Tab-separated table of C-alpha atoms in Angstrom:
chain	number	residue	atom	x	y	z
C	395	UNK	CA	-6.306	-11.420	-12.447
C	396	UNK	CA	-6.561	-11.590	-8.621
C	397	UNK	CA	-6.352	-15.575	-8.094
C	398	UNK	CA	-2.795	-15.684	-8.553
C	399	UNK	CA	-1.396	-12.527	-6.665
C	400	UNK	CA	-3.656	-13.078	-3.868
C	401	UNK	CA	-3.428	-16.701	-3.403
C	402	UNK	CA	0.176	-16.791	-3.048
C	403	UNK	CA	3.316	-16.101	-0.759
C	404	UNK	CA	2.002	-14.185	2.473
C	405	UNK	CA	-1.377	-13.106	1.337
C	406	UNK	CA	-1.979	-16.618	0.744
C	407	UNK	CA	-0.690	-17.855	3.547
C	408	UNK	CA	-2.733	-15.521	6.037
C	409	UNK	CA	-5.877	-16.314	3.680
C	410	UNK	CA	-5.327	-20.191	4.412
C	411	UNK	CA	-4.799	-19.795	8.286
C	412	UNK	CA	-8.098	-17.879	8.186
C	413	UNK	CA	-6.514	-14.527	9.278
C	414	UNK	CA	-8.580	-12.469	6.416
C	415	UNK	CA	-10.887	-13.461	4.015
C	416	UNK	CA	-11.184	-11.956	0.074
C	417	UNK	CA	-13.784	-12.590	-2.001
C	418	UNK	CA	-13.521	-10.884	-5.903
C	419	UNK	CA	-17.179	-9.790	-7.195
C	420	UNK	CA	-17.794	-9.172	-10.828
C	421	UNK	CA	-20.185	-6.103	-10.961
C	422	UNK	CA	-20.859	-7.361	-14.901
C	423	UNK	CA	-23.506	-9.600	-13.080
C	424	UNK	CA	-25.694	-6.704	-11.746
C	425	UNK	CA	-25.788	-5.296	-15.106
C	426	UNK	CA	-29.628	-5.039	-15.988
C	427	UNK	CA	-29.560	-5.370	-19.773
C	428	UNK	CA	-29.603	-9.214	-21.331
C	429	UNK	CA	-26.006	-8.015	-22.765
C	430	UNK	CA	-24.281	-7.245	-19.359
C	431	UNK	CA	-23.253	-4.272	-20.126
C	432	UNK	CA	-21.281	-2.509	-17.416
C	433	UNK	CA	-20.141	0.940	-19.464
C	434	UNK	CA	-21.801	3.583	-21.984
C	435	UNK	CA	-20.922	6.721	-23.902
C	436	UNK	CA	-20.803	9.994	-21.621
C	437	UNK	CA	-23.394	12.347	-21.965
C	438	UNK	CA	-22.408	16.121	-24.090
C	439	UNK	CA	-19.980	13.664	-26.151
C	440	UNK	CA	-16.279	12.782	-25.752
C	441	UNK	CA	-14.047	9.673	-26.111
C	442	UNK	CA	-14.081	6.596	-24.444
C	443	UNK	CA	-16.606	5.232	-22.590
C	444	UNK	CA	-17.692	5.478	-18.750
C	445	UNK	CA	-18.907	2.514	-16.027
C	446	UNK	CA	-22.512	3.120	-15.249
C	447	UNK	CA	-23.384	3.704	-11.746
C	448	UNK	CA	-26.402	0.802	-11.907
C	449	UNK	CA	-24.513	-2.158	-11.834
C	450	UNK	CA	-21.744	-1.342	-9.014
C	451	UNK	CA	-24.726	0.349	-6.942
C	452	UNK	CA	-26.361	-2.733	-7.142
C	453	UNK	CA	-23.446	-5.207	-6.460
C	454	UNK	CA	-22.972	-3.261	-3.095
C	455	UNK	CA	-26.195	-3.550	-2.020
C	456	UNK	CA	-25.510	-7.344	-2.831
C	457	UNK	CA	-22.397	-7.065	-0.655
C	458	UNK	CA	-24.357	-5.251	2.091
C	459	UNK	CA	-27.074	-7.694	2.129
C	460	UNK	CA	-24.221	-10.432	2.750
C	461	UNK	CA	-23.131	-8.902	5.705
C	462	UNK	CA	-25.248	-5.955	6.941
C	463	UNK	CA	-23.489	-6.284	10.211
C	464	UNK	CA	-20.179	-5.097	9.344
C	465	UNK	CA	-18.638	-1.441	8.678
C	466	UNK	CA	-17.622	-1.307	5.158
C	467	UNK	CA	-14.797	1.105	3.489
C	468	UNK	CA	-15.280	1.803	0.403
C	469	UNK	CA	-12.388	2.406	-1.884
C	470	UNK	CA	-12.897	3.875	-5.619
C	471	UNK	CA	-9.342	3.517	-7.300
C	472	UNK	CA	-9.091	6.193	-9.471
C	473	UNK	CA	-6.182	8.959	-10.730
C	474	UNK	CA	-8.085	11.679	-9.025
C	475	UNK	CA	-8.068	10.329	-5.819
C	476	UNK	CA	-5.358	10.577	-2.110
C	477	UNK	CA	-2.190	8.996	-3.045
C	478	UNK	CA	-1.710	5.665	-1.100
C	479	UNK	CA	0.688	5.579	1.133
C	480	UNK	CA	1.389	3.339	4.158
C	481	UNK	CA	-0.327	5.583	6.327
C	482	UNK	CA	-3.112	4.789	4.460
C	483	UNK	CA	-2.337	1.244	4.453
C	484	UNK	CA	-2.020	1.288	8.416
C	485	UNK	CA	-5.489	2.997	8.286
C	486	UNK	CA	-7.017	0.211	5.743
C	487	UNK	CA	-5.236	-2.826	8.281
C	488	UNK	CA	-7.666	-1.049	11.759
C	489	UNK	CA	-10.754	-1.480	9.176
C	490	UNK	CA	-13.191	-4.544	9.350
C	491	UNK	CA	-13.986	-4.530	5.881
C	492	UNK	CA	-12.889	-3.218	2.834
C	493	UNK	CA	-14.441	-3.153	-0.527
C	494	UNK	CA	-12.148	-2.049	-3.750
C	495	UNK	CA	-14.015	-0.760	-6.815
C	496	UNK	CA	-11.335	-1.244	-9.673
C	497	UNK	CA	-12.159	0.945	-12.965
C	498	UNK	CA	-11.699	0.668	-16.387
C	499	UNK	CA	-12.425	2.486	-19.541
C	500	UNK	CA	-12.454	6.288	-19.767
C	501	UNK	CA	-13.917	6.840	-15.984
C	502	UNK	CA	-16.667	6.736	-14.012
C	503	UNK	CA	-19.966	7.893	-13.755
C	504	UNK	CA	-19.984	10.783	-11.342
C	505	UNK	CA	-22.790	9.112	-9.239
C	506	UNK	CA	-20.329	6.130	-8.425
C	507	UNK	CA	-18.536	8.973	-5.834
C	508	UNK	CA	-21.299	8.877	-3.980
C	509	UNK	CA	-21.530	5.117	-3.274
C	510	UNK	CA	-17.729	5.340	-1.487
C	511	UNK	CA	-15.608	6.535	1.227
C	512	UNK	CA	-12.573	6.886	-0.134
C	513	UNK	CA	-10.571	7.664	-3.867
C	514	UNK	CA	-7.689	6.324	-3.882
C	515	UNK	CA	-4.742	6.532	-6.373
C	516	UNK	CA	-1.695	4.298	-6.404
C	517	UNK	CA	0.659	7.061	-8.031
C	518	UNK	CA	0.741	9.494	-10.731
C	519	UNK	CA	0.467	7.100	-13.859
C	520	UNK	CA	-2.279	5.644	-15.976
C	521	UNK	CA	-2.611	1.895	-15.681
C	522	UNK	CA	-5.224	-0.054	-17.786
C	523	UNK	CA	-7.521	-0.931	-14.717
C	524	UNK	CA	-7.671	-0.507	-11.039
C	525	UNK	CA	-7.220	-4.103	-10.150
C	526	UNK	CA	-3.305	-4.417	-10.244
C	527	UNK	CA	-3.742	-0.862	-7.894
C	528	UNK	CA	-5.981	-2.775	-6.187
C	529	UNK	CA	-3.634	-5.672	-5.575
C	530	UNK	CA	-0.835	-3.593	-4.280
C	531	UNK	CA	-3.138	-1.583	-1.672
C	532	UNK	CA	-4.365	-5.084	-0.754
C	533	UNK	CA	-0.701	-6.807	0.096
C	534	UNK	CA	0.728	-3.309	1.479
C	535	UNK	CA	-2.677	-3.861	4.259
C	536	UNK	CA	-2.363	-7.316	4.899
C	537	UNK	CA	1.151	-7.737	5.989
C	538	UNK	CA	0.000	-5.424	8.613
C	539	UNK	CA	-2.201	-7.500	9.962
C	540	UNK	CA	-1.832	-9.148	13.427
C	541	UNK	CA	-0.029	-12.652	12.656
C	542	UNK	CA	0.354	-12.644	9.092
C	543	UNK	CA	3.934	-11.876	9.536
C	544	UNK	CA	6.116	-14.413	10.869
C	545	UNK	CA	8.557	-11.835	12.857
C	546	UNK	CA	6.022	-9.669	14.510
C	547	UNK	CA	8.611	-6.495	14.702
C	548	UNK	CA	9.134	-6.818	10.532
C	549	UNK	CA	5.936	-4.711	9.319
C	550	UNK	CA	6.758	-1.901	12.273
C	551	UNK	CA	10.460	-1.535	11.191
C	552	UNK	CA	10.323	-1.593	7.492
C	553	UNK	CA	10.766	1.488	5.099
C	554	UNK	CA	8.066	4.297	5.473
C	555	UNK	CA	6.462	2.771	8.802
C	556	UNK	CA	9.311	4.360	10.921
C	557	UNK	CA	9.689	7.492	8.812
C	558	UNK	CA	13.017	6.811	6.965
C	559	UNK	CA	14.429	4.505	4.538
C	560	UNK	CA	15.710	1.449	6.558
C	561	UNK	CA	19.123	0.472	6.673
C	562	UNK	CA	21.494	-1.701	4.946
C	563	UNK	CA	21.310	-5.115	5.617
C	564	UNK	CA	24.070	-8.015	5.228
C	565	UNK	CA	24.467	-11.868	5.463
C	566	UNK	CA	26.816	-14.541	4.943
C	567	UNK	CA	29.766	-14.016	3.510
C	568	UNK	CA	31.325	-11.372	6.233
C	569	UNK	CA	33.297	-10.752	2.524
C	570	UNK	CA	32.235	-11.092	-0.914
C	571	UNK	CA	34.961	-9.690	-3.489
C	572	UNK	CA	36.290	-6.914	-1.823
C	573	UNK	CA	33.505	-5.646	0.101
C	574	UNK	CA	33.385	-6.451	3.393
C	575	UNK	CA	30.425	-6.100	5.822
C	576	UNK	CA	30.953	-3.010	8.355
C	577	UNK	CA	32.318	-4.143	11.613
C	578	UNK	CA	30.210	-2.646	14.125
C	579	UNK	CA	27.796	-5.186	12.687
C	580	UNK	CA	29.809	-8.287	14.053
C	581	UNK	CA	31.034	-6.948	17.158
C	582	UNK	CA	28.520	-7.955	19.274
C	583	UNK	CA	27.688	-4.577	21.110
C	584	UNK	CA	24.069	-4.313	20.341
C	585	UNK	CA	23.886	-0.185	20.978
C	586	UNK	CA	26.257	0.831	18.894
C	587	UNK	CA	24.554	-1.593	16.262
C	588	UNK	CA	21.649	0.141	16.909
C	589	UNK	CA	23.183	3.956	16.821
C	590	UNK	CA	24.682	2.681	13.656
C	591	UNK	CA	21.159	1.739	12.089
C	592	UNK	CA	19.970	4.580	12.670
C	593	UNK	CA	22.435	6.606	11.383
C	594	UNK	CA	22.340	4.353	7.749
C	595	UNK	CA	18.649	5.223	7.655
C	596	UNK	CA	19.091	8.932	8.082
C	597	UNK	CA	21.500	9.178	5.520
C	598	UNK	CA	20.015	6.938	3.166
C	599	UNK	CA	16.530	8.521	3.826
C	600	UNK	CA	18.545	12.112	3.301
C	601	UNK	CA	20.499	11.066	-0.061
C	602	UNK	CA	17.533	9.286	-1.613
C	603	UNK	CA	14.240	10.957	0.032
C	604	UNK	CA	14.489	14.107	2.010
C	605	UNK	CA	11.424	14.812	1.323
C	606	UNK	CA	10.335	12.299	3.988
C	607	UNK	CA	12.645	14.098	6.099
C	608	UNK	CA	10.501	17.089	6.384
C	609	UNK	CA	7.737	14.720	7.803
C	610	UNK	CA	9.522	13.483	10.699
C	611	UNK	CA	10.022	14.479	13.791
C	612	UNK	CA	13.862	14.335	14.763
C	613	UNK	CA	15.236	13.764	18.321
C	614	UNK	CA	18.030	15.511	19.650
C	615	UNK	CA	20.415	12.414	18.915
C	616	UNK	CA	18.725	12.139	15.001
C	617	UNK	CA	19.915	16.183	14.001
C	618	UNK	CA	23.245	15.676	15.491
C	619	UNK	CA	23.998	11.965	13.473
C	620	UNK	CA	22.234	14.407	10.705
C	621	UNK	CA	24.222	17.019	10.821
C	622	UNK	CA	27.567	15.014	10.650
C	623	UNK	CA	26.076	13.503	7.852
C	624	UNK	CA	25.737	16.437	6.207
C	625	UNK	CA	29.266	17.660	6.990
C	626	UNK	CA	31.097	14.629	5.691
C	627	UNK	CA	30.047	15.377	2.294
């Protein structure tokens, strides 16, 4: 599952110019029965079955042993766990090494929680494993890394690292059936492009998520554009 997603477009990339390295363990090879067992019932009863703590105990001492040098964060993805955000991303991209645990079945065994740093949940929804969780958290970090990004300024200024929602964006054609781009784009005066920015990210961050709102600290200049926002509807 992870050799296409991560060997491709920018993760690839920055994986080929050496920038990061990822390495995918199977924890079915610690297992220590001849069957490789990896899950079992729960104990008191109950449906599905639960990943014993023996073989991903053992695959990080494995992983440890590799490179005892290096901090590790450890990640459990699991529903229970801090939603990811790109906080959390920013915090993951400062790290020297991080090791995802991806579920599957019913749960875990609660003695896996003790082998980690971190729970992590991508969002309020079941998936059938952790890995495709996994495999966002892992793209959402690397793109933050130093280089991997051709336009240094594009991982600081996107959606959710500045706050707000960003902008709206146009190309070529200045008009495509009817709709034209705005003019303040094409007239060359670079601060009123910029005043004009911001202003499309307030009000797109207030129509669509004011909830992030509430999060941000506004300048004097961001609750007056604000405010006329809010009185032109």
């Amino acid at each position: 599952m992870f050799e296409g997603p991560l060997g491709e477009s920018i993760i690839g990339k920055a994986v080929d110019k050496g920038l990061l390295e990822i390495n995918v363990s199977n924890f079915r090879e610690y297992s220590d029965n001849k069957h490789q067992t990896v899950d079992d019932y729960p104990y008191g009863g109950g449906a599905g079955m639960l990943l014993k703590v023996q073989p991903i105990s053992d695959n990080l001492k494995a992983i440890e042993a590799e490179s005892p040098a290096e901090k590790k964060r450890v990640i459990l993805l699991d529903p229970a766990g801090k939603r990811f955000d790109q906080h959390m991303a920013e915090e993951f991209a400062e790290e020297e090494h991080l090791i995802f645990i991806c579920g599957h079945y019913e749960g875990y065994d609660e003695r896996i929680r003790s082998l980690v740093t971190d729970e992590v949940s991508l969002g309020d929804y079941v998936l059938t494993g952790g890995e495709l969780g996994a495999m966002v958290m892992i793209d959402a970090t690397v793109r933050l890394l130093p280089d991997v990004l051709g336009n240094a300024t594009s991982a600081a200024t996107d959606s959710h690292s500045t706050g707000l929602l960003e902008h709206p964006q146009y190309t070529r054609p200045a008009e495509f059936e009817g709709m034209a781009v705005p003019e303040v784009l094409m007239n060359g005066n670079h601060k009123l492009i910029e005043e004009w920015r911001l202003k499309e990210s307030l009000r797109r961050t207030y129509e669509r998520r004011p909830d992030m709102l509430e999060k941000l600290t506004l300048t004097p200049e961001m609750e007056k554009m604000l405010r006329e926002i809010k009185e032109s509807e």
